[in-house]
mmCIF file with all atom_site columns, C-alpha atoms in Angstrom:
data_model
loop_
_atom_site.group_PDB
_atom_site.id
_atom_site.type_symbol
_atom_site.label_atom_id
_atom_site.label_alt_id
_atom_site.label_comp_id
_atom_site.label_asym_id
_atom_site.label_entity_id
_atom_site.label_seq_id
_atom_site.pdbx_PDB_ins_code
_atom_site.Cartn_x
_atom_site.Cartn_y
_atom_site.Cartn_z
_atom_site.occupancy
_atom_site.B_iso_or_equiv
_atom_site.pdbx_formal_charge
_atom_site.auth_seq_id
_atom_site.auth_comp_id
_atom_site.auth_asym_id
_atom_site.auth_atom_id
_atom_site.pdbx_PDB_model_num
ATOM 1   C CA . MET A 1 1   ? -85.125  30.425 -7.286  1.00 0.00 ? 1   MET A CA 1
ATOM 2   C CA . THR A 1 2   ? -88.206  32.662 -6.990  1.00 0.00 ? 2   THR A CA 1
ATOM 3   C CA . GLY A 1 3   ? -91.582  31.842 -5.690  1.00 0.00 ? 3   GLY A CA 1
ATOM 4   C CA . TYR A 1 4   ? -94.821  33.509 -6.598  1.00 0.00 ? 4   TYR A CA 1
ATOM 5   C CA . ASP A 1 5   ? -98.375  33.378 -5.490  1.00 0.00 ? 5   ASP A CA 1
ATOM 6   C CA . LYS A 1 6   ? -101.358 32.864 -7.788  1.00 0.00 ? 6   LYS A CA 1
ATOM 7   C CA . ASN A 1 7   ? -101.551 36.581 -8.390  1.00 0.00 ? 7   ASN A CA 1
ATOM 8   C CA . GLY A 1 8   ? -97.930  36.836 -9.436  1.00 0.00 ? 8   GLY A CA 1
ATOM 9   C CA . ASN A 1 9   ? -96.722  38.461 -6.238  1.00 0.00 ? 9   ASN A CA 1
ATOM 10  C CA . ILE A 1 10  ? -93.184  37.528 -5.043  1.00 0.00 ? 10  ILE A CA 1
ATOM 11  C CA . LEU A 1 11  ? -93.159  35.207 -2.160  1.00 0.00 ? 11  LEU A CA 1
ATOM 12  C CA . SER A 1 12  ? -89.342  34.461 -1.889  1.00 0.00 ? 12  SER A CA 1
ATOM 13  C CA . LEU A 1 13  ? -86.176  35.078 -3.737  1.00 0.00 ? 13  LEU A CA 1
ATOM 14  C CA . GLN A 1 14  ? -82.919  33.199 -3.468  1.00 0.00 ? 14  GLN A CA 1
ATOM 15  C CA . CYS A 1 15  ? -79.730  34.681 -5.199  1.00 0.00 ? 15  CYS A CA 1
ATOM 16  C CA . TYR A 1 16  ? -76.298  33.316 -5.437  1.00 0.00 ? 16  TYR A CA 1
ATOM 17  C CA . GLY A 1 17  ? -73.315  35.557 -4.530  1.00 0.00 ? 17  GLY A CA 1
ATOM 18  C CA . GLN A 1 18  ? -69.626  35.055 -5.292  1.00 0.00 ? 18  GLN A CA 1
ATOM 19  C CA . THR A 1 19  ? -68.845  32.693 -2.496  1.00 0.00 ? 19  THR A CA 1
ATOM 20  C CA . SER A 1 20  ? -72.119  30.964 -1.408  1.00 0.00 ? 20  SER A CA 1
ATOM 21  C CA . ALA A 1 21  ? -75.858  31.098 -1.621  1.00 0.00 ? 21  ALA A CA 1
ATOM 22  C CA . SER A 1 22  ? -77.430  34.149 -0.122  1.00 0.00 ? 22  SER A CA 1
ATOM 23  C CA . VAL A 1 23  ? -81.103  34.500 0.774   1.00 0.00 ? 23  VAL A CA 1
ATOM 24  C CA . TYR A 1 24  ? -82.914  37.797 0.481   1.00 0.00 ? 24  TYR A CA 1
ATOM 25  C CA . GLY A 1 25  ? -86.009  38.068 2.737   1.00 0.00 ? 25  GLY A CA 1
ATOM 26  C CA . LEU A 1 26  ? -88.857  40.021 1.055   1.00 0.00 ? 26  LEU A CA 1
ATOM 27  C CA . ILE A 1 27  ? -91.497  41.822 2.849   1.00 0.00 ? 27  ILE A CA 1
ATOM 28  C CA . THR A 1 28  ? -94.364  43.056 0.613   1.00 0.00 ? 28  THR A CA 1
ATOM 29  C CA . LEU A 1 29  ? -96.434  45.112 2.980   1.00 0.00 ? 29  LEU A CA 1
ATOM 30  C CA . THR A 1 30  ? -98.160  46.927 -0.022  1.00 0.00 ? 30  THR A CA 1
ATOM 31  C CA . GLY A 1 31  ? -98.894  44.137 -2.476  1.00 0.00 ? 31  GLY A CA 1
ATOM 32  C CA . ASN A 1 32  ? -96.179  43.372 -4.876  1.00 0.00 ? 32  ASN A CA 1
ATOM 33  C CA . LEU A 1 33  ? -93.870  46.158 -3.894  1.00 0.00 ? 33  LEU A CA 1
ATOM 34  C CA . LEU A 1 34  ? -90.561  45.458 -2.248  1.00 0.00 ? 34  LEU A CA 1
ATOM 35  C CA . ASN A 1 35  ? -90.176  47.173 1.180   1.00 0.00 ? 35  ASN A CA 1
ATOM 36  C CA . ARG A 1 36  ? -87.051  45.550 2.728   1.00 0.00 ? 36  ARG A CA 1
ATOM 37  C CA . VAL A 1 37  ? -84.058  43.241 1.877   1.00 0.00 ? 37  VAL A CA 1
ATOM 38  C CA . ASP A 1 38  ? -82.039  41.394 4.371   1.00 0.00 ? 38  ASP A CA 1
ATOM 39  C CA . ASP A 1 39  ? -78.744  40.158 3.131   1.00 0.00 ? 39  ASP A CA 1
ATOM 40  C CA . THR A 1 40  ? -77.607  37.018 4.869   1.00 0.00 ? 40  THR A CA 1
ATOM 41  C CA . ALA A 1 41  ? -74.664  36.313 2.578   1.00 0.00 ? 41  ALA A CA 1
ATOM 42  C CA . THR A 1 42  ? -71.178  35.587 3.845   1.00 0.00 ? 42  THR A CA 1
ATOM 43  C CA . THR A 1 43  ? -68.203  37.866 3.075   1.00 0.00 ? 43  THR A CA 1
ATOM 44  C CA . SER A 1 44  ? -67.621  38.305 -0.641  1.00 0.00 ? 44  SER A CA 1
ATOM 45  C CA . ALA A 1 45  ? -64.536  36.823 -2.379  1.00 0.00 ? 45  ALA A CA 1
ATOM 46  C CA . TYR A 1 46  ? -64.242  40.222 -4.130  1.00 0.00 ? 46  TYR A CA 1
ATOM 47  C CA . ASN A 1 47  ? -64.203  42.381 -0.977  1.00 0.00 ? 47  ASN A CA 1
ATOM 48  C CA . ASN A 1 48  ? -67.520  44.030 -1.242  1.00 0.00 ? 48  ASN A CA 1
ATOM 49  C CA . GLY A 1 49  ? -67.073  44.627 -5.006  1.00 0.00 ? 49  GLY A CA 1
ATOM 50  C CA . PHE A 1 50  ? -70.258  43.268 -6.746  1.00 0.00 ? 50  PHE A CA 1
ATOM 51  C CA . GLU A 1 51  ? -72.714  42.013 -4.299  1.00 0.00 ? 51  GLU A CA 1
ATOM 52  C CA . PHE A 1 52  ? -75.863  43.627 -2.784  1.00 0.00 ? 52  PHE A CA 1
ATOM 53  C CA . LYS A 1 53  ? -74.944  46.026 0.007   1.00 0.00 ? 53  LYS A CA 1
ATOM 54  C CA . ASP A 1 54  ? -77.614  45.947 2.747   1.00 0.00 ? 54  ASP A CA 1
ATOM 55  C CA . GLY A 1 55  ? -76.991  49.741 3.761   1.00 0.00 ? 55  GLY A CA 1
ATOM 56  C CA . VAL A 1 56  ? -79.746  50.082 6.215   1.00 0.00 ? 56  VAL A CA 1
ATOM 57  C CA . LYS A 1 57  ? -81.754  47.872 8.596   1.00 0.00 ? 57  LYS A CA 1
ATOM 58  C CA . GLN A 1 58  ? -85.237  49.538 8.523   1.00 0.00 ? 58  GLN A CA 1
ATOM 59  C CA . ALA A 1 59  ? -88.766  48.417 8.010   1.00 0.00 ? 59  ALA A CA 1
ATOM 60  C CA . ASN A 1 60  ? -89.243  50.496 4.900   1.00 0.00 ? 60  ASN A CA 1
ATOM 61  C CA . GLU A 1 61  ? -86.146  50.652 2.965   1.00 0.00 ? 61  GLU A CA 1
ATOM 62  C CA . TYR A 1 62  ? -87.997  51.381 -0.369  1.00 0.00 ? 62  TYR A CA 1
ATOM 63  C CA . ASN A 1 63  ? -90.958  53.828 -1.000  1.00 0.00 ? 63  ASN A CA 1
ATOM 64  C CA . TYR A 1 64  ? -93.261  54.151 -3.902  1.00 0.00 ? 64  TYR A CA 1
ATOM 65  C CA . ASP A 1 65  ? -95.696  56.703 -5.231  1.00 0.00 ? 65  ASP A CA 1
ATOM 66  C CA . SER A 1 66  ? -99.292  56.095 -6.004  1.00 0.00 ? 66  SER A CA 1
ATOM 67  C CA . ASN A 1 67  ? -98.438  54.761 -9.458  1.00 0.00 ? 67  ASN A CA 1
ATOM 68  C CA . GLY A 1 68  ? -96.004  52.163 -8.109  1.00 0.00 ? 68  GLY A CA 1
ATOM 69  C CA . ASN A 1 69  ? -92.900  54.027 -9.110  1.00 0.00 ? 69  ASN A CA 1
ATOM 70  C CA . LEU A 1 70  ? -89.890  53.630 -6.709  1.00 0.00 ? 70  LEU A CA 1
ATOM 71  C CA . THR A 1 71  ? -89.292  56.968 -4.878  1.00 0.00 ? 71  THR A CA 1
ATOM 72  C CA . LYS A 1 72  ? -86.660  55.971 -2.248  1.00 0.00 ? 72  LYS A CA 1
ATOM 73  C CA . ASP A 1 73  ? -84.070  53.261 -2.085  1.00 0.00 ? 73  ASP A CA 1
ATOM 74  C CA . LEU A 1 74  ? -82.052  53.643 1.162   1.00 0.00 ? 74  LEU A CA 1
ATOM 75  C CA . ASN A 1 75  ? -79.679  50.721 0.407   1.00 0.00 ? 75  ASN A CA 1
ATOM 76  C CA . LYS A 1 76  ? -78.405  52.768 -2.736  1.00 0.00 ? 76  LYS A CA 1
ATOM 77  C CA . GLY A 1 77  ? -78.540  56.125 -0.904  1.00 0.00 ? 77  GLY A CA 1
ATOM 78  C CA . ILE A 1 78  ? -81.468  57.356 -3.033  1.00 0.00 ? 78  ILE A CA 1
ATOM 79  C CA . THR A 1 79  ? -83.568  59.756 -1.015  1.00 0.00 ? 79  THR A CA 1
ATOM 80  C CA . ASN A 1 80  ? -85.927  60.732 -3.770  1.00 0.00 ? 80  ASN A CA 1
ATOM 81  C CA . ILE A 1 81  ? -86.821  60.006 -7.386  1.00 0.00 ? 81  ILE A CA 1
ATOM 82  C CA . SER A 1 82  ? -89.258  62.403 -9.260  1.00 0.00 ? 82  SER A CA 1
ATOM 83  C CA . TYR A 1 83  ? -91.132  61.258 -12.233 1.00 0.00 ? 83  TYR A CA 1
ATOM 84  C CA . ASN A 1 84  ? -92.560  63.151 -15.188 1.00 0.00 ? 84  ASN A CA 1
ATOM 85  C CA . CYS A 1 85  ? -96.125  62.866 -16.510 1.00 0.00 ? 85  CYS A CA 1
ATOM 86  C CA . LEU A 1 86  ? -95.104  59.758 -18.476 1.00 0.00 ? 86  LEU A CA 1
ATOM 87  C CA . ASN A 1 87  ? -93.927  58.056 -15.295 1.00 0.00 ? 87  ASN A CA 1
ATOM 88  C CA . LEU A 1 88  ? -90.376  58.290 -16.529 1.00 0.00 ? 88  LEU A CA 1
ATOM 89  C CA . PRO A 1 89  ? -87.671  59.240 -13.930 1.00 0.00 ? 89  PRO A CA 1
ATOM 90  C CA . SER A 1 90  ? -86.774  62.956 -14.263 1.00 0.00 ? 90  SER A CA 1
ATOM 91  C CA . VAL A 1 91  ? -84.494  63.612 -11.151 1.00 0.00 ? 91  VAL A CA 1
ATOM 92  C CA . VAL A 1 92  ? -82.808  61.147 -8.835  1.00 0.00 ? 92  VAL A CA 1
ATOM 93  C CA . THR A 1 93  ? -81.534  62.692 -5.469  1.00 0.00 ? 93  THR A CA 1
ATOM 94  C CA . PHE A 1 94  ? -78.933  60.957 -3.292  1.00 0.00 ? 94  PHE A CA 1
ATOM 95  C CA . SER A 1 95  ? -78.226  61.253 0.463   1.00 0.00 ? 95  SER A CA 1
ATOM 96  C CA . ASP A 1 96  ? -75.048  63.266 -0.294  1.00 0.00 ? 96  ASP A CA 1
ATOM 97  C CA . GLY A 1 97  ? -77.119  65.917 -2.165  1.00 0.00 ? 97  GLY A CA 1
ATOM 98  C CA . SER A 1 98  ? -75.993  64.959 -5.553  1.00 0.00 ? 98  SER A CA 1
ATOM 99  C CA . THR A 1 99  ? -78.552  64.504 -8.409  1.00 0.00 ? 99  THR A CA 1
ATOM 100 C CA . ILE A 1 100 ? -78.970  62.771 -11.766 1.00 0.00 ? 100 ILE A CA 1
ATOM 101 C CA . THR A 1 101 ? -81.260  64.592 -14.154 1.00 0.00 ? 101 THR A CA 1
ATOM 102 C CA . TYR A 1 102 ? -82.909  62.797 -17.109 1.00 0.00 ? 102 TYR A CA 1
ATOM 103 C CA . THR A 1 103 ? -84.072  64.716 -20.177 1.00 0.00 ? 103 THR A CA 1
ATOM 104 C CA . TYR A 1 104 ? -86.394  63.057 -22.716 1.00 0.00 ? 104 TYR A CA 1
#
């Protein structure tokens, strides 16, 4: 179940995991952009196989550029995402130093 305000901004989100309902708390400090997810799910039936992994407990787990593009996702270990002039991702850099490069 998802709740929105009159402007279409996310107010709340409830997702269902493998064993029980899990609630993700959304903090939208910059409008409609996600800043943090807190996972309150119980242990997965699949031993951490498919569910969301709450990797960090920080106030800003996600960052965005001035165009609203995601530039950092600490829960996935993404330290930087660079975009081209069309706002398409060009390079994704991970905390271990590995990268993914996209060519269009």
